[in-house]
């Protein structure tokens, strides 16, 4: 009976010890992930700095994206103007026929 009485206490102790170790591991993983995330932002900031004067400047991705978007908007505006002009011509033709 004495053996059975001390066994649950040792099981409880090992469960608590394992829980503490697992909690420590999870906290360590979270802290390391957070540190890597902060360092990644710093590293990305270093790489996004403008190039030095001596090197050839590469076009910025966002600038080229804005230019593409502006070109698309101008093309759509041009197509809309042509369509409006064609609609105006067909309206005048219909009016002249009536």
Coordinates of N, CA and C in Angstrom, one line a residue:
X1 N 0.8 -1.2 0.0 CA 0.0 0.0 0.0 C 0.9 1.2 0.0
X2 N 2.0 1.2 0.7 CA 2.9 2.3 0.8 C 3.4 2.7 -0.6
X3 N 3.7 1.6 -1.4 CA 4.2 1.9 -2.8 C 3.1 2.6 -3.7
X4 N 1.9 2.1 -3.5 CA 0.8 2.7 -4.3 C 0.5 4.1 -3.9
X5 N 0.7 4.4 -2.6 CA 0.5 5.8 -2.1 C 1.5 6.8 -2.7
X6 N 2.7 6.4 -2.8 CA 3.8 7.3 -3.3 C 3.8 7.4 -4.8
X7 N 3.3 6.4 -5.5 CA 3.3 6.4 -7.0 C 2.5 7.5 -7.6
X8 N 1.3 7.8 -7.2 CA 0.6 8.9 -7.9 C 1.3 10.3 -7.7
X9 N 2.0 10.4 -6.5 CA 2.7 11.7 -6.3 C 3.8 11.8 -7.3
X10 N 4.5 10.8 -7.6 CA 5.6 10.8 -8.5 C 5.1 11.0 -9.9
X11 N 4.0 10.5 -10.3 CA 3.4 10.7 -11.6 C 2.9 12.1 -11.7
X12 N 2.3 12.7 -10.6 CA 1.9 14.1 -10.7 C 3.1 15.0 -10.8
X13 N 4.2 14.6 -10.1 CA 5.4 15.5 -10.2 C 6.0 15.4 -11.6
X14 N 6.0 14.2 -12.3 CA 6.6 14.1 -13.6 C 5.7 14.8 -14.6
X15 N 4.4 14.8 -14.4 CA 3.5 15.5 -15.3 C 3.7 17.0 -15.2
X16 N 3.9 17.5 -14.0 CA 4.1 18.9 -13.8 C 5.5 19.3 -14.4
X17 N 6.5 18.4 -14.2 CA 7.8 18.7 -14.7 C 7.8 18.7 -16.3
X18 N 7.0 17.8 -16.9 CA 6.9 17.7 -18.3 C 6.2 19.0 -18.8
X19 N 5.1 19.3 -18.1 CA 4.4 20.5 -18.5 C 5.2 21.8 -18.4
X20 N 6.0 21.9 -17.4 CA 6.9 23.1 -17.3 C 8.0 23.1 -18.4
X21 N 8.5 21.9 -18.7 CA 9.5 21.8 -19.8 C 8.8 22.2 -21.2
X22 N 7.6 21.6 -21.4 CA 6.9 21.9 -22.7 C 6.6 23.4 -22.7
X23 N 6.2 24.0 -21.6 CA 5.8 25.4 -21.6 C 7.1 26.2 -21.9
X24 N 8.2 25.9 -21.3 CA 9.5 26.6 -21.6 C 9.9 26.4 -23.1
X25 N 9.7 25.3 -23.6 CA 10.0 25.1 -25.1 C 9.1 26.0 -25.9
X26 N 7.8 26.0 -25.7 CA 6.9 26.9 -26.4 C 7.3 28.3 -26.3
X27 N 7.6 28.8 -25.1 CA 8.0 30.2 -24.9 C 9.2 30.5 -25.6
X28 N 10.2 29.5 -25.6 CA 11.4 29.8 -26.3 C 11.2 29.8 -27.8
X29 N 10.3 29.0 -28.4 CA 10.0 29.0 -29.8 C 9.4 30.3 -30.2
X30 N 8.4 30.8 -29.3 CA 7.8 32.1 -29.6 C 8.8 33.2 -29.6
X31 N 9.6 33.3 -28.6 CA 10.6 34.3 -28.5 C 11.6 34.3 -29.7
X32 N 12.0 33.1 -30.1 CA 12.9 33.0 -31.2 C 12.2 33.5 -32.5
X33 N 11.0 33.1 -32.7 CA 10.2 33.5 -33.9 C 10.1 35.0 -33.9
X34 N 9.8 35.6 -32.8 CA 9.6 37.0 -32.7 C 10.9 37.7 -33.0
X35 N 12.0 37.2 -32.5 CA 13.3 37.8 -32.8 C 13.6 37.7 -34.2
X36 N 13.4 36.6 -34.9 CA 13.6 36.4 -36.3 C 12.7 37.4 -37.1
X37 N 11.5 37.6 -36.7 CA 10.6 38.5 -37.4 C 11.1 39.9 -37.4
X38 N 11.6 40.3 -36.2 CA 12.1 41.7 -36.1 C 13.4 41.8 -36.9
X39 N 14.3 40.8 -36.9 CA 15.5 40.8 -37.7 C 15.2 40.8 -39.1
X40 N 14.2 40.1 -39.5 CA 13.8 40.0 -41.0 C 13.4 41.4 -41.4
X41 N 12.6 42.2 -40.6 CA 12.2 43.5 -41.0 C 13.5 44.4 -41.1
X42 N 14.4 44.3 -40.2 CA 15.6 45.1 -40.3 C 16.4 44.7 -41.5
X43 N 16.5 43.4 -41.8 CA 17.2 43.0 -43.0 C 16.5 43.5 -44.3
X44 N 15.2 43.4 -44.3 CA 14.5 43.9 -45.5 C 14.7 45.4 -45.6
X45 N 14.7 46.1 -44.5 CA 15.0 47.6 -44.6 C 16.3 47.9 -45.2
X46 N 17.3 47.1 -44.9 CA 18.7 47.2 -45.5 C 18.6 47.0 -47.0
X47 N 17.9 46.0 -47.4 CA 17.9 45.7 -48.9 C 17.0 46.7 -49.6
X48 N 16.1 47.4 -49.0 CA 15.2 48.3 -49.7 C 15.8 49.7 -49.7
X49 N 17.0 49.9 -49.1 CA 17.6 51.2 -49.2 C 17.9 51.5 -50.7
X50 N 17.9 52.8 -51.0 CA 18.2 53.2 -52.4 C 19.7 52.8 -52.7
X51 N 20.0 52.4 -53.9 CA 21.4 52.1 -54.3 C 22.3 53.3 -54.2
X52 N 23.6 53.0 -54.1 CA 24.6 54.1 -54.1 C 24.6 54.8 -55.4
X53 N 25.2 56.0 -55.4 CA 25.2 56.8 -56.6 C 26.0 56.2 -57.7
X54 N 27.1 55.4 -57.4 CA 27.9 54.9 -58.4 C 27.3 53.7 -59.2
X55 N 26.4 53.0 -58.6 CA 25.8 51.9 -59.3 C 24.6 52.3 -60.1
X56 N 24.2 51.5 -61.0 CA 23.1 51.9 -61.9 C 21.8 51.6 -61.1
X57 N 20.9 52.6 -61.1 CA 19.7 52.4 -60.3 C 18.7 51.5 -61.0
X58 N 18.2 50.5 -60.2 CA 17.2 49.6 -60.7 C 15.9 50.2 -60.5
X59 N 15.0 49.9 -61.5 CA 13.6 50.5 -61.3 C 12.9 49.9 -60.1
X60 N 12.3 50.7 -59.3 CA 11.6 50.2 -58.1 C 10.4 49.4 -58.6
X61 N 10.1 48.3 -57.9 CA 8.9 47.5 -58.3 C 7.6 48.2 -58.2
X62 N 7.5 49.0 -57.1 CA 6.2 49.7 -56.9 C 6.0 50.9 -57.9
X63 N 7.2 51.5 -58.3 CA 7.1 52.6 -59.3 C 6.7 52.0 -60.7
X64 N 7.3 50.8 -61.0 CA 6.9 50.2 -62.3 C 5.5 49.7 -62.2
X65 N 5.0 49.3 -61.1 CA 3.6 48.8 -60.9 C 2.7 50.0 -61.1
X66 N 3.0 51.1 -60.5 CA 2.2 52.3 -60.7 C 2.2 52.8 -62.1
X67 N 3.3 52.7 -62.8 CA 3.3 53.1 -64.2 C 2.4 52.1 -65.1
X68 N 2.5 50.9 -64.8 CA 1.6 49.9 -65.5 C 0.2 50.2 -65.2
X69 N -0.2 50.5 -64.0 CA -1.6 50.8 -63.6 C -2.0 52.1 -64.3
X70 N -1.1 53.1 -64.4 CA -1.4 54.4 -65.0 C -1.7 54.1 -66.5
X71 N -0.8 53.3 -67.1 CA -1.0 53.0 -68.5 C -2.3 52.3 -68.8
X72 N -2.7 51.4 -67.9 CA -4.0 50.7 -68.1 C -5.1 51.7 -67.9
X73 N -5.0 52.6 -67.0 CA -6.1 53.6 -66.8 C -6.2 54.5 -68.1
X74 N -5.0 54.9 -68.6 CA -5.1 55.7 -69.8 C -5.7 54.9 -71.0
X75 N -5.3 53.7 -71.1 CA -5.9 52.9 -72.2 C -7.4 52.7 -72.1
X76 N -7.9 52.5 -70.8 CA -9.3 52.4 -70.6 C -10.0 53.7 -70.9
X77 N -9.4 54.8 -70.5 CA -9.9 56.1 -70.8 C -10.0 56.3 -72.3
X78 N -9.0 56.0 -73.0 CA -8.9 56.1 -74.4 C -10.0 55.3 -75.1
X79 N -10.2 54.0 -74.7 CA -11.2 53.2 -75.2 C -12.6 53.7 -74.9
X80 N -12.8 54.3 -73.7 CA -14.1 54.8 -73.4 C -14.4 56.0 -74.2
X81 N -13.4 56.9 -74.5 CA -13.6 58.1 -75.4 C -14.0 57.6 -76.8
X82 N -13.3 56.6 -77.3 CA -13.6 56.1 -78.6 C -15.0 55.6 -78.7
X83 N -15.3 54.8 -77.7 CA -16.7 54.2 -77.6 C -17.7 55.3 -77.6
X84 N -17.5 56.4 -76.7 CA -18.4 57.5 -76.6 C -18.6 58.2 -78.0
X85 N -17.4 58.4 -78.7 CA -17.5 59.0 -80.0 C -18.3 58.2 -81.0
X86 N -18.0 56.9 -80.9 CA -18.8 56.0 -81.8 C -20.3 56.0 -81.5
X87 N -20.6 56.1 -80.2 CA -22.0 56.1 -79.8 C -22.6 57.5 -80.3
X88 N -21.8 58.5 -80.2 CA -22.3 59.8 -80.7 C -22.5 59.8 -82.2
X89 N -21.7 59.2 -83.0 CA -21.9 59.1 -84.4 C -23.1 58.3 -84.8
X90 N -23.3 57.2 -84.1 CA -24.5 56.3 -84.4 C -25.7 57.1 -84.0
X91 N -25.7 57.8 -82.9 CA -26.9 58.6 -82.5 C -27.2 59.6 -83.5
X92 N -26.2 60.3 -84.1 CA -26.4 61.3 -85.1 C -26.9 60.7 -86.4
X93 N -26.4 59.5 -86.7 CA -26.9 58.8 -87.9 C -28.4 58.5 -87.7
X94 N -28.7 57.9 -86.5 CA -30.1 57.6 -86.3 C -31.0 58.8 -86.3
X95 N -30.5 59.9 -85.8 CA -31.3 61.1 -85.8 C -31.5 61.6 -87.2
X96 N -30.5 61.5 -88.0 CA -30.6 62.0 -89.4 C -31.6 61.1 -90.2
X97 N -31.6 59.9 -89.9 CA -32.5 59.0 -90.6 C -33.9 59.2 -90.2
X98 N -34.1 59.6 -89.0 CA -35.5 59.8 -88.6 C -36.0 61.0 -89.1

